[in-house]
Amino acid sequence: MPVKELVEYIAKSLVDNPSAVEVKGIEGEKSLMLELRVAPDDMGKVIGKQGKIAKAIRTLTKASAAKEGVRVSVEIMRED
Amino acid sequence: MELRTIERKGKTVDEAIKSALDELGCDIEDVKVEIVEEPSKGLLGLGKKPAVVRISIRQTPEQETRMVLEDLLNKMKIDYVINSVEFEAGRVRINITGKDMGLLIGRKGETLNAVQFILSLIVNRDRAEKIHITLDVEDYRKKKEESLEALALRLSEKVKKTRKNVVMRPMTSQERRIVHTALQTDTQVTTYSLGDEPNRKVVISLKK
């Protein structure tokens, strides 16, 4: 799953704690859901002011997945 | 940003540095030298220790931006060629071309802006002095900049004629900067921004 690697790469490049980055892919027939988990202190690094970073990550992922005709969604998971 | 770093030993510090530079194939100006251990001759052949140096390659803003962009576009599986990378006055400008450029630009440049934004975040992550990055595709931005400048000039004429303010559509900070700059030297009108992101707009009004 190349888009999974893409999300992993971006997240790891942005956070302070790259080893805590985890991306899980849940595949549907023509869609893919990616669950992104980062260390609690790094949440802001992947979300950004008014979700600006999260939005950019989704835009990149969608463009990349569109090449392969896959619909993708990225969810940033909050650990409780 | 991960820099390439190696450690080398030598009889003297100079020798250790030279062996490291030979291996990396670069000049002393391109690297940062850290002396990990000074050599020690020891006493009567006892306790003799070599010099240890740590050498890391210092990357220019152009090199670093190019490297991160390549990583990012490769991971996105985008077909691209880098045409030019320029660095001037704290701003790196990269121009690329290739088969997938329509996809990379996206609707109204949305994807291109997102790539530029993420690229800039990664490059500036550990930088004290931030560098601005402009990512352009086949002069897409340049053409847009020119048409935005032309629009700003037309609207300024309208303001002068009607003596009423003109409020432009919401624009990104980069687009607003282009309008402000375009009308900066105009003696009859002034510009300012109004509202909050992402709905911040430029107002063109008569100078009082």
Short mmCIF file of C-alpha atoms in Angstrom, two decimals:
data_model
loop_
_atom_site.label_atom_id
_atom_site.label_comp_id
_atom_site.label_asym_id
_atom_site.label_seq_id
_atom_site.Cartn_x
_atom_site.Cartn_y
_atom_site.Cartn_z
CA MET A 1 0.00 0.00 0.00
CA PRO A 2 1.99 2.98 -1.22
CA VAL A 3 -0.36 5.58 0.30
CA LYS A 4 0.09 3.99 3.70
CA GLU A 5 3.83 4.52 3.34
CA LEU A 6 3.20 8.09 2.27
CA VAL A 7 1.19 8.90 5.40
CA GLU A 8 3.79 7.14 7.52
CA TYR A 9 6.61 9.12 5.91
CA ILE A 10 4.89 12.48 6.35
CA ALA A 11 3.89 11.78 9.96
CA LYS A 12 7.36 10.54 10.90
CA SER A 13 8.96 13.60 9.33
CA LEU A 14 6.77 15.97 11.32
CA VAL A 15 6.66 14.52 14.84
CA ASP A 16 9.23 14.54 17.64
CA ASN A 17 8.69 10.90 18.37
CA PRO A 18 8.77 9.02 15.03
CA SER A 19 8.93 5.57 16.61
CA ALA A 20 5.43 6.09 18.02
CA VAL A 21 3.93 6.68 14.57
CA GLU A 22 1.63 3.90 13.47
CA VAL A 23 -0.56 3.66 10.38
CA LYS A 24 -3.13 0.95 10.04
CA GLY A 25 -4.88 0.35 6.73
CA ILE A 26 -8.40 -1.00 6.56
CA GLU A 27 -9.20 -2.06 3.02
CA GLY A 28 -12.61 -1.98 1.45
CA GLU A 29 -13.46 -2.95 -2.12
CA LYS A 30 -12.46 0.32 -3.74
CA SER A 31 -11.70 2.34 -0.69
CA LEU A 32 -9.02 2.43 1.92
CA MET A 33 -9.18 3.84 5.39
CA LEU A 34 -5.93 4.77 7.07
CA GLU A 35 -5.80 5.16 10.82
CA LEU A 36 -2.92 7.33 11.95
CA ARG A 37 -1.69 7.14 15.51
CA VAL A 38 1.05 9.33 16.99
CA ALA A 39 2.34 10.04 20.51
CA PRO A 40 -0.14 12.23 22.46
CA ASP A 41 2.38 15.10 22.58
CA ASP A 42 2.70 14.98 18.81
CA MET A 43 -1.00 15.33 17.99
CA GLY A 44 -0.60 19.02 17.22
CA LYS A 45 2.23 18.27 14.81
CA VAL A 46 -0.05 16.24 12.53
CA ILE A 47 -3.22 18.29 13.02
CA GLY A 48 -1.98 21.88 13.03
CA LYS A 49 -3.83 25.13 13.57
CA GLN A 50 -7.46 24.70 12.55
CA GLY A 51 -6.55 21.25 11.22
CA LYS A 52 -4.40 22.75 8.48
CA ILE A 53 -1.74 20.03 8.56
CA ALA A 54 -4.29 17.21 8.75
CA LYS A 55 -6.08 18.71 5.76
CA ALA A 56 -2.84 18.91 3.76
CA ILE A 57 -1.99 15.29 4.59
CA ARG A 58 -5.45 14.22 3.37
CA THR A 59 -5.10 16.24 0.16
CA LEU A 60 -1.74 14.64 -0.67
CA THR A 61 -2.97 11.17 0.16
CA LYS A 62 -6.07 11.58 -1.99
CA ALA A 63 -4.06 12.82 -4.97
CA SER A 64 -1.63 9.94 -4.69
CA ALA A 65 -4.40 7.33 -4.29
CA ALA A 66 -6.36 8.80 -7.21
CA LYS A 67 -3.55 7.63 -9.49
CA GLU A 68 -4.43 4.07 -8.60
CA GLY A 69 -8.15 4.65 -8.64
CA VAL A 70 -8.49 4.15 -4.91
CA ARG A 71 -10.53 6.30 -2.58
CA VAL A 72 -8.75 6.93 0.64
CA SER A 73 -9.60 8.53 3.93
CA VAL A 74 -7.20 9.37 6.72
CA GLU A 75 -8.38 9.35 10.31
CA ILE A 76 -6.17 10.68 13.08
CA MET A 77 -6.92 8.54 16.09
CA ARG A 78 -6.96 9.91 19.59
CA GLU A 79 -5.92 7.47 22.28
CA ASP A 80 -8.10 7.58 25.35
CA MET B 1 16.37 16.50 8.90
CA GLU B 2 18.83 13.68 8.96
CA LEU B 3 22.32 14.66 7.95
CA ARG B 4 24.94 12.23 6.86
CA THR B 5 27.44 11.87 9.63
CA ILE B 6 30.53 9.71 9.88
CA GLU B 7 33.22 9.19 12.48
CA ARG B 8 36.86 8.61 11.62
CA LYS B 9 40.06 7.89 13.52
CA GLY B 10 43.57 9.07 12.71
CA LYS B 11 46.98 9.63 14.26
CA THR B 12 46.28 13.34 14.30
CA VAL B 13 43.07 15.37 14.09
CA ASP B 14 44.03 16.53 10.59
CA GLU B 15 44.58 13.00 9.42
CA ALA B 16 41.22 11.89 10.78
CA ILE B 17 39.46 14.81 9.05
CA LYS B 18 41.21 14.09 5.77
CA SER B 19 40.20 10.44 5.78
CA ALA B 20 36.59 11.40 6.51
CA LEU B 21 36.52 14.01 3.71
CA ASP B 22 37.99 11.49 1.27
CA GLU B 23 35.27 9.04 2.10
CA LEU B 24 32.47 11.61 1.78
CA GLY B 25 34.07 13.15 -1.28
CA CYS B 26 33.59 16.75 -0.20
CA ASP B 27 35.51 19.83 0.87
CA ILE B 28 36.06 21.09 4.36
CA GLU B 29 33.73 24.07 3.69
CA ASP B 30 30.81 21.73 3.11
CA VAL B 31 31.01 19.98 6.45
CA LYS B 32 30.71 20.50 10.15
CA VAL B 33 33.66 19.11 12.14
CA GLU B 34 33.38 17.93 15.67
CA ILE B 35 36.41 16.63 17.54
CA VAL B 36 35.24 13.69 19.60
CA GLU B 37 38.63 12.84 21.05
CA GLU B 38 42.03 14.50 20.91
CA PRO B 39 44.87 12.11 20.18
CA SER B 40 47.14 11.12 23.00
CA LYS B 41 50.70 9.90 22.56
CA GLY B 42 50.59 8.10 25.84
CA LEU B 43 53.60 7.29 27.92
CA LEU B 44 56.21 4.82 26.71
CA GLY B 45 53.74 3.40 24.23
CA LEU B 46 51.08 2.97 26.87
CA GLY B 47 47.69 4.65 26.76
CA LYS B 48 48.17 5.72 23.15
CA LYS B 49 44.90 6.94 21.64
CA PRO B 50 44.00 8.04 18.13
CA ALA B 51 42.17 11.25 17.29
CA VAL B 52 38.46 10.79 16.65
CA VAL B 53 36.44 13.29 14.61
CA ARG B 54 32.80 13.42 13.64
CA ILE B 55 32.03 14.95 10.27
CA SER B 56 28.54 15.84 9.08
CA ILE B 57 27.64 17.19 5.69
CA ARG B 58 26.16 20.64 5.83
CA GLN B 59 23.39 20.88 3.31
CA THR B 60 22.44 24.08 1.57
CA PRO B 61 18.75 25.08 1.69
CA GLU B 62 18.49 24.10 -2.00
CA GLN B 63 19.92 20.65 -1.44
CA GLU B 64 17.79 19.99 1.59
CA THR B 65 14.57 21.19 -0.04
CA ARG B 66 15.29 19.16 -3.14
CA MET B 67 15.96 16.04 -1.10
CA VAL B 68 12.73 16.29 0.91
CA LEU B 69 10.69 17.07 -2.21
CA GLU B 70 12.13 14.04 -3.99
CA ASP B 71 11.25 11.81 -1.03
CA LEU B 72 7.75 13.21 -0.89
CA LEU B 73 6.98 12.95 -4.61
CA ASN B 74 8.51 9.48 -4.86
CA LYS B 75 6.29 8.33 -2.00
CA MET B 76 3.31 9.91 -3.78
CA LYS B 77 4.25 7.94 -6.93
CA ILE B 78 4.24 11.14 -8.94
CA ASP B 79 6.15 11.22 -12.23
CA TYR B 80 8.27 14.39 -12.15
CA VAL B 81 11.47 16.10 -13.22
CA ILE B 82 13.04 18.93 -11.23
CA ASN B 83 13.77 21.78 -13.65
CA SER B 84 15.38 24.27 -11.34
CA VAL B 85 16.08 24.98 -7.71
CA GLU B 86 17.03 28.55 -6.80
CA PHE B 87 17.76 30.19 -3.49
CA GLU B 88 17.56 33.92 -3.05
CA ALA B 89 16.81 36.16 -0.09
CA GLY B 90 15.67 33.35 2.20
CA ARG B 91 13.38 31.81 -0.38
CA VAL B 92 13.85 28.56 -2.25
CA ARG B 93 12.03 28.33 -5.57
CA ILE B 94 11.63 24.93 -7.15
CA ASN B 95 10.16 24.38 -10.58
CA ILE B 96 9.11 20.91 -11.65
CA THR B 97 7.50 19.29 -14.65
CA GLY B 98 6.34 15.80 -15.68
CA LYS B 99 3.45 13.56 -16.68
CA ASP B 100 1.41 13.83 -13.48
CA MET B 101 1.37 17.59 -13.15
CA GLY B 102 -2.40 17.96 -13.51
CA LEU B 103 -2.81 15.61 -10.60
CA LEU B 104 -0.11 17.39 -8.62
CA ILE B 105 -1.66 20.81 -9.11
CA GLY B 106 -5.17 19.63 -8.20
CA ARG B 107 -8.35 21.64 -8.16
CA LYS B 108 -7.45 25.35 -8.05
CA GLY B 109 -3.90 24.43 -7.06
CA GLU B 110 -5.12 22.79 -3.87
CA THR B 111 -2.79 19.78 -4.05
CA LEU B 112 0.21 21.88 -5.07
CA ASN B 113 -0.37 24.14 -2.08
CA ALA B 114 -0.63 21.13 0.23
CA VAL B 115 2.63 19.67 -1.10
CA GLN B 116 4.35 23.03 -0.69
CA PHE B 117 3.00 23.37 2.85
CA ILE B 118 4.11 19.89 3.99
CA LEU B 119 7.47 20.34 2.25
CA SER B 120 8.03 23.59 4.08
CA LEU B 121 7.06 22.07 7.45
CA ILE B 122 9.52 19.20 7.03
CA VAL B 123 12.40 21.36 5.79
CA ASN B 124 11.92 23.97 8.52
CA ARG B 125 11.36 21.49 11.32
CA ASP B 126 14.71 21.96 13.03
CA ARG B 127 15.73 25.25 11.49
CA ALA B 128 16.22 28.34 13.65
CA GLU B 129 15.97 30.56 10.61
CA LYS B 130 12.99 29.52 8.51
CA ILE B 131 13.26 29.35 4.78
CA HIS B 132 10.33 30.14 2.53
CA ILE B 133 9.59 27.60 -0.14
CA THR B 134 7.78 28.19 -3.41
CA LEU B 135 6.96 25.06 -5.35
CA ASP B 136 5.96 25.73 -8.93
CA VAL B 137 4.81 23.44 -11.71
CA GLU B 138 5.59 24.44 -15.27
CA ASP B 139 5.33 28.08 -14.19
CA TYR B 140 1.72 27.54 -13.07
CA ARG B 141 2.25 29.85 -10.10
CA LYS B 142 4.22 32.39 -12.07
CA LYS B 143 1.37 32.74 -14.57
CA LYS B 144 -1.14 32.97 -11.75
CA GLU B 145 0.99 35.58 -10.02
CA GLU B 146 1.11 37.63 -13.18
CA SER B 147 -2.64 37.48 -13.71
CA LEU B 148 -3.20 38.36 -10.04
CA GLU B 149 -0.92 41.38 -10.39
CA ALA B 150 -2.84 42.45 -13.48
CA LEU B 151 -6.12 42.07 -11.58
CA ALA B 152 -4.78 44.14 -8.67
CA LEU B 153 -3.81 46.93 -11.06
CA ARG B 154 -7.22 46.88 -12.78
CA LEU B 155 -9.03 47.01 -9.45
CA SER B 156 -6.84 49.87 -8.25
CA GLU B 157 -7.91 51.88 -11.31
CA LYS B 158 -11.52 51.14 -10.44
CA VAL B 159 -10.96 52.39 -6.87
CA LYS B 160 -9.43 55.61 -8.18
CA LYS B 161 -12.33 56.16 -10.57
CA THR B 162 -15.22 55.29 -8.25
CA ARG B 163 -13.49 56.45 -5.05
CA LYS B 164 -14.94 53.38 -3.35
CA ASN B 165 -13.12 50.48 -1.63
CA VAL B 166 -12.83 47.17 -3.44
CA VAL B 167 -12.79 43.95 -1.39
CA MET B 168 -11.14 41.07 -3.19
CA ARG B 169 -12.10 37.38 -2.88
CA PRO B 170 -10.58 35.43 0.04
CA MET B 171 -6.98 34.56 -0.75
CA THR B 172 -4.03 32.74 0.78
CA SER B 173 -1.30 34.76 2.48
CA GLN B 174 0.93 34.24 -0.54
CA GLU B 175 -1.66 35.61 -2.92
CA ARG B 176 -2.35 38.56 -0.63
CA ARG B 177 1.36 39.33 -0.50
CA ILE B 178 1.38 39.53 -4.30
CA VAL B 179 -1.45 42.09 -4.29
CA HIS B 180 0.13 44.18 -1.51
CA THR B 181 3.47 44.17 -3.33
CA ALA B 182 1.91 45.01 -6.68
CA LEU B 183 0.24 48.15 -5.30
CA GLN B 184 2.91 49.13 -2.79
CA THR B 185 4.37 51.89 -4.92
CA ASP B 186 1.01 53.32 -6.00
CA THR B 187 0.71 56.80 -4.52
CA GLN B 188 -3.09 56.97 -4.72
CA VAL B 189 -4.23 53.67 -3.22
CA THR B 190 -3.38 51.58 -0.19
CA THR B 191 -4.06 47.93 0.64
CA TYR B 192 -4.78 46.01 3.82
CA SER B 193 -6.16 42.61 4.83
CA LEU B 194 -9.41 42.00 6.61
CA GLY B 195 -10.98 38.98 8.33
CA ASP B 196 -9.65 35.67 9.57
CA GLU B 197 -8.04 32.78 7.72
CA PRO B 198 -9.13 31.11 5.52
CA ASN B 199 -11.47 33.98 4.63
CA ARG B 200 -8.97 36.80 4.86
CA LYS B 201 -9.41 39.31 2.06
CA VAL B 202 -7.45 42.19 0.65
CA VAL B 203 -9.12 45.59 0.59
CA ILE B 204 -7.95 48.22 -1.86
CA SER B 205 -8.83 51.75 -0.81
CA LEU B 206 -7.96 55.35 -1.62
CA LYS B 207 -5.08 56.89 0.26
CA LYS B 208 -6.26 59.67 2.55
#
